[in-house]
Amino acid sequence: MEVYTSKSPNGGLWEAGVKSFKHHLERVIGNAHLTLEEFLTIILEIESVLNSRPLTPLSTKFDNFETLSPGHFLIGRPLTSIVEPDLLNISENRLSKWKKLRNIVNKFGGCGKKII
């Protein structure tokens, strides 16, 4: 097992990423009781937001707002949120769980934009 310290050149970035992820996960979930599927969905949403942070502009032109993000290195383009499902044919029980999950994810989106 390797130990990364915050004073090492690359370990500091790694630790900062882990700290950021844990901080947002704790703020979003709080004391909520989630199923494994709900928990994994929230983790993927947080991962998507953290990997969509801009690193540098792709162009020097002022009117081009496209930026390079960690998502470009992972999949070759910016990461996007999970596609919203069609809610017309979902039972009420499943729909209420989905609404609960969306509220948690939206809570993260609101606080994450200020912090990230």
GROMACS .gro file of C-alpha atoms in nm:
model
  116
    1MET     CA    1   0.000   0.000   0.000
    2GLU     CA    2   0.139   0.336  -0.102
    3VAL     CA    3   0.098   0.639   0.119
    4TYR     CA    4   0.052   0.978  -0.044
    5THR     CA    5   0.132   1.276   0.169
    6SER     CA    6   0.003   1.623   0.106
    7LYS     CA    7   0.362   1.748   0.063
    8SER     CA    8   0.442   1.516  -0.226
    9PRO     CA    9   0.410   1.672  -0.573
   10ASN     CA   10   0.125   1.452  -0.700
   11GLY     CA   11  -0.010   1.325  -0.368
   12GLY     CA   12  -0.140   1.669  -0.277
   13LEU     CA   13  -0.364   1.678  -0.583
   14TRP     CA   14  -0.487   1.327  -0.514
   15GLU     CA   15  -0.566   1.406  -0.151
   16ALA     CA   16  -0.740   1.731  -0.249
   17GLY     CA   17  -0.965   1.540  -0.490
   18VAL     CA   18  -1.054   1.279  -0.229
   19LYS     CA   19  -1.118   1.550   0.030
   20SER     CA   20  -1.344   1.740  -0.209
   21PHE     CA   21  -1.540   1.424  -0.295
   22LYS     CA   22  -1.587   1.324   0.070
   23HIS     CA   23  -1.689   1.678   0.167
   24HIS     CA   24  -1.959   1.698  -0.100
   25LEU     CA   25  -2.080   1.344  -0.036
   26GLU     CA   26  -2.123   1.417   0.334
   27ARG     CA   27  -2.302   1.747   0.270
   28VAL     CA   28  -2.540   1.596   0.017
   29ILE     CA   29  -2.633   1.272   0.191
   30GLY     CA   30  -2.624   1.383   0.554
   31ASN     CA   31  -2.830   1.132   0.754
   32ALA     CA   32  -3.036   1.004   0.459
   33HIS     CA   33  -3.087   0.628   0.428
   34LEU     CA   34  -3.030   0.530   0.066
   35THR     CA   35  -3.043   0.206  -0.126
   36LEU     CA   36  -2.727   0.089  -0.299
   37GLU     CA   37  -2.863   0.205  -0.635
   38GLU     CA   38  -2.945   0.552  -0.498
   39PHE     CA   39  -2.603   0.578  -0.334
   40LEU     CA   40  -2.423   0.479  -0.655
   41THR     CA   41  -2.628   0.730  -0.854
   42ILE     CA   42  -2.526   1.011  -0.619
   43ILE     CA   43  -2.162   0.903  -0.635
   44LEU     CA   44  -2.173   0.913  -1.016
   45GLU     CA   45  -2.335   1.258  -1.012
   46ILE     CA   46  -2.063   1.393  -0.781
   47GLU     CA   47  -1.795   1.231  -0.996
   48SER     CA   48  -1.948   1.392  -1.304
   49VAL     CA   49  -1.951   1.738  -1.148
   50LEU     CA   50  -1.596   1.711  -1.013
   51ASN     CA   51  -1.465   1.583  -1.346
   52SER     CA   52  -1.640   1.864  -1.535
   53ARG     CA   53  -1.452   2.143  -1.358
   54PRO     CA   54  -1.269   2.359  -1.611
   55LEU     CA   55  -0.890   2.327  -1.616
   56THR     CA   56  -0.802   2.569  -1.895
   57PRO     CA   57  -0.968   2.734  -2.195
   58LEU     CA   58  -0.949   2.537  -2.522
   59SER     CA   59  -0.926   2.855  -2.727
   60THR     CA   60  -0.772   3.197  -2.684
   61LYS     CA   61  -1.073   3.359  -2.851
   62PHE     CA   62  -1.293   3.555  -2.615
   63ASP     CA   63  -1.623   3.435  -2.765
   64ASN     CA   64  -1.536   3.063  -2.729
   65PHE     CA   65  -1.632   2.946  -2.379
   66GLU     CA   66  -1.527   2.582  -2.424
   67THR     CA   67  -1.278   2.463  -2.163
   68LEU     CA   68  -1.063   2.157  -2.109
   69SER     CA   69  -1.183   1.948  -1.814
   70PRO     CA   70  -1.076   1.618  -1.656
   71GLY     CA   71  -1.369   1.462  -1.841
   72HIS     CA   72  -1.184   1.523  -2.169
   73PHE     CA   73  -0.908   1.290  -2.050
   74LEU     CA   74  -1.159   1.025  -1.939
   75ILE     CA   75  -1.403   1.013  -2.233
   76GLY     CA   76  -1.278   1.276  -2.478
   77ARG     CA   77  -1.551   1.532  -2.405
   78PRO     CA   78  -1.707   1.706  -2.105
   79LEU     CA   79  -1.907   1.483  -1.874
   80THR     CA   80  -2.278   1.548  -1.857
   81SER     CA   81  -2.547   1.461  -1.610
   82ILE     CA   82  -2.749   1.142  -1.626
   83VAL     CA   83  -3.030   1.160  -1.881
   84GLU     CA   84  -3.363   1.230  -1.714
   85PRO     CA   85  -3.598   0.931  -1.754
   86ASP     CA   86  -3.952   0.942  -1.892
   87LEU     CA   87  -4.170   0.964  -1.580
   88LEU     CA   88  -4.508   0.883  -1.737
   89ASN     CA   89  -4.488   0.504  -1.705
   90ILE     CA   90  -4.321   0.476  -1.363
   91SER     CA   91  -4.515   0.353  -1.060
   92GLU     CA   92  -4.574   0.602  -0.778
   93ASN     CA   93  -4.347   0.417  -0.535
   94ARG     CA   94  -4.052   0.423  -0.774
   95LEU     CA   95  -4.131   0.781  -0.873
   96SER     CA   96  -4.116   0.902  -0.513
   97LYS     CA   97  -3.774   0.736  -0.469
   98TRP     CA   98  -3.656   0.902  -0.790
   99LYS     CA   99  -3.782   1.243  -0.670
  100LYS     CA  100  -3.599   1.194  -0.339
  101LEU     CA  101  -3.280   1.111  -0.526
  102ARG     CA  102  -3.317   1.411  -0.762
  103ASN     CA  103  -3.365   1.641  -0.462
  104ILE     CA  104  -3.040   1.515  -0.312
  105VAL     CA  105  -2.856   1.553  -0.643
  106ASN     CA  106  -3.000   1.903  -0.698
  107LYS     CA  107  -2.890   1.995  -0.346
  108PHE     CA  108  -2.537   1.896  -0.444
  109GLY     CA  109  -2.558   2.095  -0.767
  110GLY     CA  110  -2.654   2.409  -0.577
  111CYS     CA  111  -2.381   2.391  -0.315
  112GLY     CA  112  -2.119   2.249  -0.552
  113LYS     CA  113  -2.132   2.542  -0.794
  114LYS     CA  114  -2.039   2.784  -0.517
  115ILE     CA  115  -1.756   2.571  -0.382
  116ILE     CA  116  -1.603   2.410  -0.689
   0.00000   0.00000   0.00000
